[in-house]
Amino acid sequence: MALHMSRLTTRVLIVLSTLAIVGVVSTQVYWVRKAYELRERQFLQTVTKALSEVARRVARPETGVPVGVQVVTLSPAYYLVNLDAPIDPRKLEFYLGVELEIHQILTTFEYGVYDNTAGQIIYENSSRQRIETPASDGAALSSFSSPYYFVVRFPNQVHYLTQQLDNWILASLIVLLLTCFFIYLFYRMLTQKNRNEDQREFINNMTHELQTPISSIKIAADVLSSPKIMEQPERMLKYVRMVQEETLRLQQQVETVLTVARSENKGAFKIHSVAIDLHELLFHLAERHGDYLHLDLEAHYSVVQADRLHLVNVLGNLVDNAVKYTPVNPIIQLMTRNENGQLVIVVQDNGIGIAPEHQPHIFNAYYRAPGANAHSVKGFGLGLSYVQKIAKAHRWKLSVSSAPGRGSVFSIRIPQPIVEPIRKRSLKSEEL
């Protein structure tokens, strides 16, 4: 119950934190956008005012007679000015520079003077690209009262406005960095919390698992220490075999834990490879199991270079896992074959299977899929992690194929099996 509440609290915190982060980022983006729109409106108003002054100065400034001026905004960076007088390009360029500087429009500009009668440009100062004629904008031109007009374009208008938002952008970057840092810390906290829970579960499982062989050995030792046991040789042999089996089981469990621990330290984990007949190992393994285990050994070349102790533990872990997660009528297939210069070992079961979302995590240390933490399912949660570490150390390829309710298939591909072909053997459950 406490674990369920802890997970529920964690999920609530994740949701609330996500909403808070999204809210902060969205608010910052909203205000930056609003600030940009405000700057854009100010730019438009200032440019419109400046261009009106330019038009009045260009058209007959010596007479002092007011001149009709019409400024049309085609876009925030593109303006068209119509006035009731011919336009002198030299005066236009001079007054454009003066008025834009007076109004603090300190960015590059391009302009062009158009002949509305001829329908073409008669002068322009654009060095980058030709200014498009606005004649296509019929709605704007049809309202003009005079054929005299010029256009002004600000090619760097967006960059100019963005530069004025340096403080906003800097603040946004700081908020973004703080948000990323917070996400990283939160992720680390969750990772550490999950790891602590896994380690706590591992300690509980380890305590339970170690108690079983120790208790069995203690019981057998008590029986063997009785004077009357000498009078019952068959019974004595039974308990001696129990001590041997439980001692081997305890050794394998300790070796699994030590191997996983050593693998965390580079250089502390070593492999001692020797030539091993894999089929011979599989027959010995089958002897420890019941009729549910079927051997189908098709590989003609079954000798491999491997660490014998670790190979035995890997095969034992895969078979034990198959048995653990096949609670009803287990049928375990243990197969070998030669394929593309590789020796392939396959362990297949008809168990509960593994959901796709859990498959990427099953090789992590201490990880056990939901529903697999009950003590009725034996193990430390290190078995598959151990198998993967041994496979990597030998440079073997380990893969899994599984679906809920359809069992699991674990495959190990060992490169280039060697030595002489041995006789193909097939052992079914009735031969065990």
PDB file of N, CA and C in Angstrom, residues 195 199 202 255-270 310 363-367 381-382 384-390 392-393:
ATOM      1  N   ARG A 195      15.965   3.733  -8.445  1.00  0.00           N
ATOM      2  CA  ARG A 195      17.085   2.836  -8.154  1.00  0.00           C
ATOM      3  C   ARG A 195      17.058   2.400  -6.695  1.00  0.00           C
ATOM      4  N   GLN A 199      16.785  -1.351  -5.445  1.00  0.00           N
ATOM      5  CA  GLN A 199      17.771  -1.955  -4.549  1.00  0.00           C
ATOM      6  C   GLN A 199      17.107  -2.480  -3.274  1.00  0.00           C
ATOM      7  N   PHE A 202      15.539  -5.583  -4.236  1.00  0.00           N
ATOM      8  CA  PHE A 202      16.582  -6.583  -4.431  1.00  0.00           C
ATOM      9  C   PHE A 202      17.038  -7.168  -3.094  1.00  0.00           C
ATOM     10  N   GLU A 255      27.616 -15.978  -7.081  1.00  0.00           N
ATOM     11  CA  GLU A 255      28.409 -15.644  -8.267  1.00  0.00           C
ATOM     12  C   GLU A 255      27.687 -14.632  -9.147  1.00  0.00           C
ATOM     13  N   THR A 256      26.363 -14.771  -9.249  1.00  0.00           N
ATOM     14  CA  THR A 256      25.580 -13.822 -10.038  1.00  0.00           C
ATOM     15  C   THR A 256      25.695 -12.419  -9.466  1.00  0.00           C
ATOM     16  N   VAL A 257      25.515 -12.295  -8.148  1.00  0.00           N
ATOM     17  CA  VAL A 257      25.604 -10.986  -7.504  1.00  0.00           C
ATOM     18  C   VAL A 257      27.002 -10.398  -7.656  1.00  0.00           C
ATOM     19  N   LEU A 258      28.028 -11.225  -7.433  1.00  0.00           N
ATOM     20  CA  LEU A 258      29.401 -10.730  -7.531  1.00  0.00           C
ATOM     21  C   LEU A 258      29.753 -10.313  -8.952  1.00  0.00           C
ATOM     22  N   THR A 259      29.271 -11.080  -9.938  1.00  0.00           N
ATOM     23  CA  THR A 259      29.569 -10.746 -11.334  1.00  0.00           C
ATOM     24  C   THR A 259      28.965  -9.409 -11.718  1.00  0.00           C
ATOM     25  N   VAL A 260      27.698  -9.184 -11.324  1.00  0.00           N
ATOM     26  CA  VAL A 260      27.049  -7.914 -11.625  1.00  0.00           C
ATOM     27  C   VAL A 260      27.779  -6.773 -10.925  1.00  0.00           C
ATOM     28  N   ALA A 261      28.207  -7.013  -9.668  1.00  0.00           N
ATOM     29  CA  ALA A 261      28.921  -5.971  -8.925  1.00  0.00           C
ATOM     30  C   ALA A 261      30.276  -5.674  -9.572  1.00  0.00           C
ATOM     31  N   ARG A 262      31.002  -6.735  -9.985  1.00  0.00           N
ATOM     32  CA  ARG A 262      32.316  -6.524 -10.603  1.00  0.00           C
ATOM     33  C   ARG A 262      32.200  -5.813 -11.934  1.00  0.00           C
ATOM     34  N   SER A 263      31.123  -6.105 -12.662  1.00  0.00           N
ATOM     35  CA  SER A 263      30.973  -5.509 -13.993  1.00  0.00           C
ATOM     36  C   SER A 263      30.828  -3.996 -13.932  1.00  0.00           C
ATOM     37  N   GLU A 264      30.455  -3.457 -12.767  1.00  0.00           N
ATOM     38  CA  GLU A 264      30.351  -2.004 -12.618  1.00  0.00           C
ATOM     39  C   GLU A 264      31.714  -1.343 -12.562  1.00  0.00           C
ATOM     40  N   ASN A 265      32.745  -2.140 -12.217  1.00  0.00           N
ATOM     41  CA  ASN A 265      34.115  -1.624 -12.133  1.00  0.00           C
ATOM     42  C   ASN A 265      34.925  -2.171 -13.300  1.00  0.00           C
ATOM     43  N   LYS A 266      35.394  -1.277 -14.163  1.00  0.00           N
ATOM     44  CA  LYS A 266      36.169  -1.706 -15.310  1.00  0.00           C
ATOM     45  C   LYS A 266      37.470  -2.361 -14.856  1.00  0.00           C
ATOM     46  N   GLY A 267      37.779  -3.482 -15.464  1.00  0.00           N
ATOM     47  CA  GLY A 267      39.003  -4.195 -15.141  1.00  0.00           C
ATOM     48  C   GLY A 267      38.840  -5.235 -14.058  1.00  0.00           C
ATOM     49  N   ALA A 268      37.723  -5.185 -13.306  1.00  0.00           N
ATOM     50  CA  ALA A 268      37.530  -6.150 -12.222  1.00  0.00           C
ATOM     51  C   ALA A 268      36.811  -7.403 -12.698  1.00  0.00           C
ATOM     52  N   PHE A 269      36.265  -7.365 -13.918  1.00  0.00           N
ATOM     53  CA  PHE A 269      35.479  -8.469 -14.441  1.00  0.00           C
ATOM     54  C   PHE A 269      36.261  -9.126 -15.573  1.00  0.00           C
ATOM     55  N   LYS A 270      36.639 -10.392 -15.398  1.00  0.00           N
ATOM     56  CA  LYS A 270      37.473 -11.071 -16.372  1.00  0.00           C
ATOM     57  C   LYS A 270      36.822 -12.366 -16.828  1.00  0.00           C
ATOM     58  N   HIS A 310      30.558 -19.151 -16.208  1.00  0.00           N
ATOM     59  CA  HIS A 310      29.581 -18.145 -16.616  1.00  0.00           C
ATOM     60  C   HIS A 310      28.608 -18.693 -17.659  1.00  0.00           C
ATOM     61  N   PHE A 363      16.779  -6.112 -19.024  1.00  0.00           N
ATOM     62  CA  PHE A 363      18.190  -6.425 -18.822  1.00  0.00           C
ATOM     63  C   PHE A 363      18.863  -5.454 -17.842  1.00  0.00           C
ATOM     64  N   ASN A 364      18.090  -4.519 -17.287  1.00  0.00           N
ATOM     65  CA  ASN A 364      18.634  -3.610 -16.280  1.00  0.00           C
ATOM     66  C   ASN A 364      18.735  -4.322 -14.938  1.00  0.00           C
ATOM     67  N   ALA A 365      19.787  -4.007 -14.191  1.00  0.00           N
ATOM     68  CA  ALA A 365      19.951  -4.603 -12.869  1.00  0.00           C
ATOM     69  C   ALA A 365      18.798  -4.215 -11.958  1.00  0.00           C
ATOM     70  N   TYR A 366      18.295  -5.155 -11.202  1.00  0.00           N
ATOM     71  CA  TYR A 366      17.232  -5.004 -10.210  1.00  0.00           C
ATOM     72  C   TYR A 366      15.839  -4.834 -10.828  1.00  0.00           C
ATOM     73  N   TYR A 367      15.773  -4.709 -12.149  1.00  0.00           N
ATOM     74  CA  TYR A 367      14.449  -4.456 -12.747  1.00  0.00           C
ATOM     75  C   TYR A 367      13.643  -5.746 -12.804  1.00  0.00           C
ATOM     76  N   GLY A 381      16.233 -10.408  -9.415  1.00  0.00           N
ATOM     77  CA  GLY A 381      16.047  -9.368 -10.424  1.00  0.00           C
ATOM     78  C   GLY A 381      17.356  -9.053 -11.121  1.00  0.00           C
ATOM     79  N   LEU A 382      18.372  -9.952 -10.960  1.00  0.00           N
ATOM     80  CA  LEU A 382      19.682  -9.750 -11.578  1.00  0.00           C
ATOM     81  C   LEU A 382      19.960 -10.752 -12.691  1.00  0.00           C
ATOM     82  N   LEU A 384      18.706 -11.632 -15.741  1.00  0.00           N
ATOM     83  CA  LEU A 384      18.853 -11.206 -17.123  1.00  0.00           C
ATOM     84  C   LEU A 384      19.951 -10.152 -17.264  1.00  0.00           C
ATOM     85  N   SER A 385      20.128  -9.331 -16.235  1.00  0.00           N
ATOM     86  CA  SER A 385      21.234  -8.381 -16.258  1.00  0.00           C
ATOM     87  C   SER A 385      22.560  -9.121 -16.309  1.00  0.00           C
ATOM     88  N   TYR A 386      22.655 -10.171 -15.514  1.00  0.00           N
ATOM     89  CA  TYR A 386      23.864 -11.010 -15.513  1.00  0.00           C
ATOM     90  C   TYR A 386      24.068 -11.651 -16.884  1.00  0.00           C
ATOM     91  N   VAL A 387      23.001 -12.188 -17.466  1.00  0.00           N
ATOM     92  CA  VAL A 387      23.099 -12.831 -18.779  1.00  0.00           C
ATOM     93  C   VAL A 387      23.602 -11.847 -19.822  1.00  0.00           C
ATOM     94  N   GLN A 388      23.071 -10.624 -19.786  1.00  0.00           N
ATOM     95  CA  GLN A 388      23.495  -9.630 -20.769  1.00  0.00           C
ATOM     96  C   GLN A 388      24.963  -9.248 -20.586  1.00  0.00           C
ATOM     97  N   LYS A 389      25.399  -9.100 -19.339  1.00  0.00           N
ATOM     98  CA  LYS A 389      26.790  -8.717 -19.086  1.00  0.00           C
ATOM     99  C   LYS A 389      27.755  -9.818 -19.548  1.00  0.00           C
ATOM    100  N   ILE A 390      27.379 -11.068 -19.322  1.00  0.00           N
ATOM    101  CA  ILE A 390      28.230 -12.168 -19.779  1.00  0.00           C
ATOM    102  C   ILE A 390      28.250 -12.213 -21.303  1.00  0.00           C
ATOM    103  N   LYS A 392      27.830  -9.700 -23.378  1.00  0.00           N
ATOM    104  CA  LYS A 392      28.664  -8.595 -23.862  1.00  0.00           C
ATOM    105  C   LYS A 392      30.145  -8.888 -23.661  1.00  0.00           C
ATOM    106  N   ALA A 393      30.479  -9.486 -22.515  1.00  0.00           N
ATOM    107  CA  ALA A 393      31.877  -9.789 -22.235  1.00  0.00           C
ATOM    108  C   ALA A 393      32.435 -10.787 -23.251  1.00  0.00           C
TER     109      ALA A 393
END
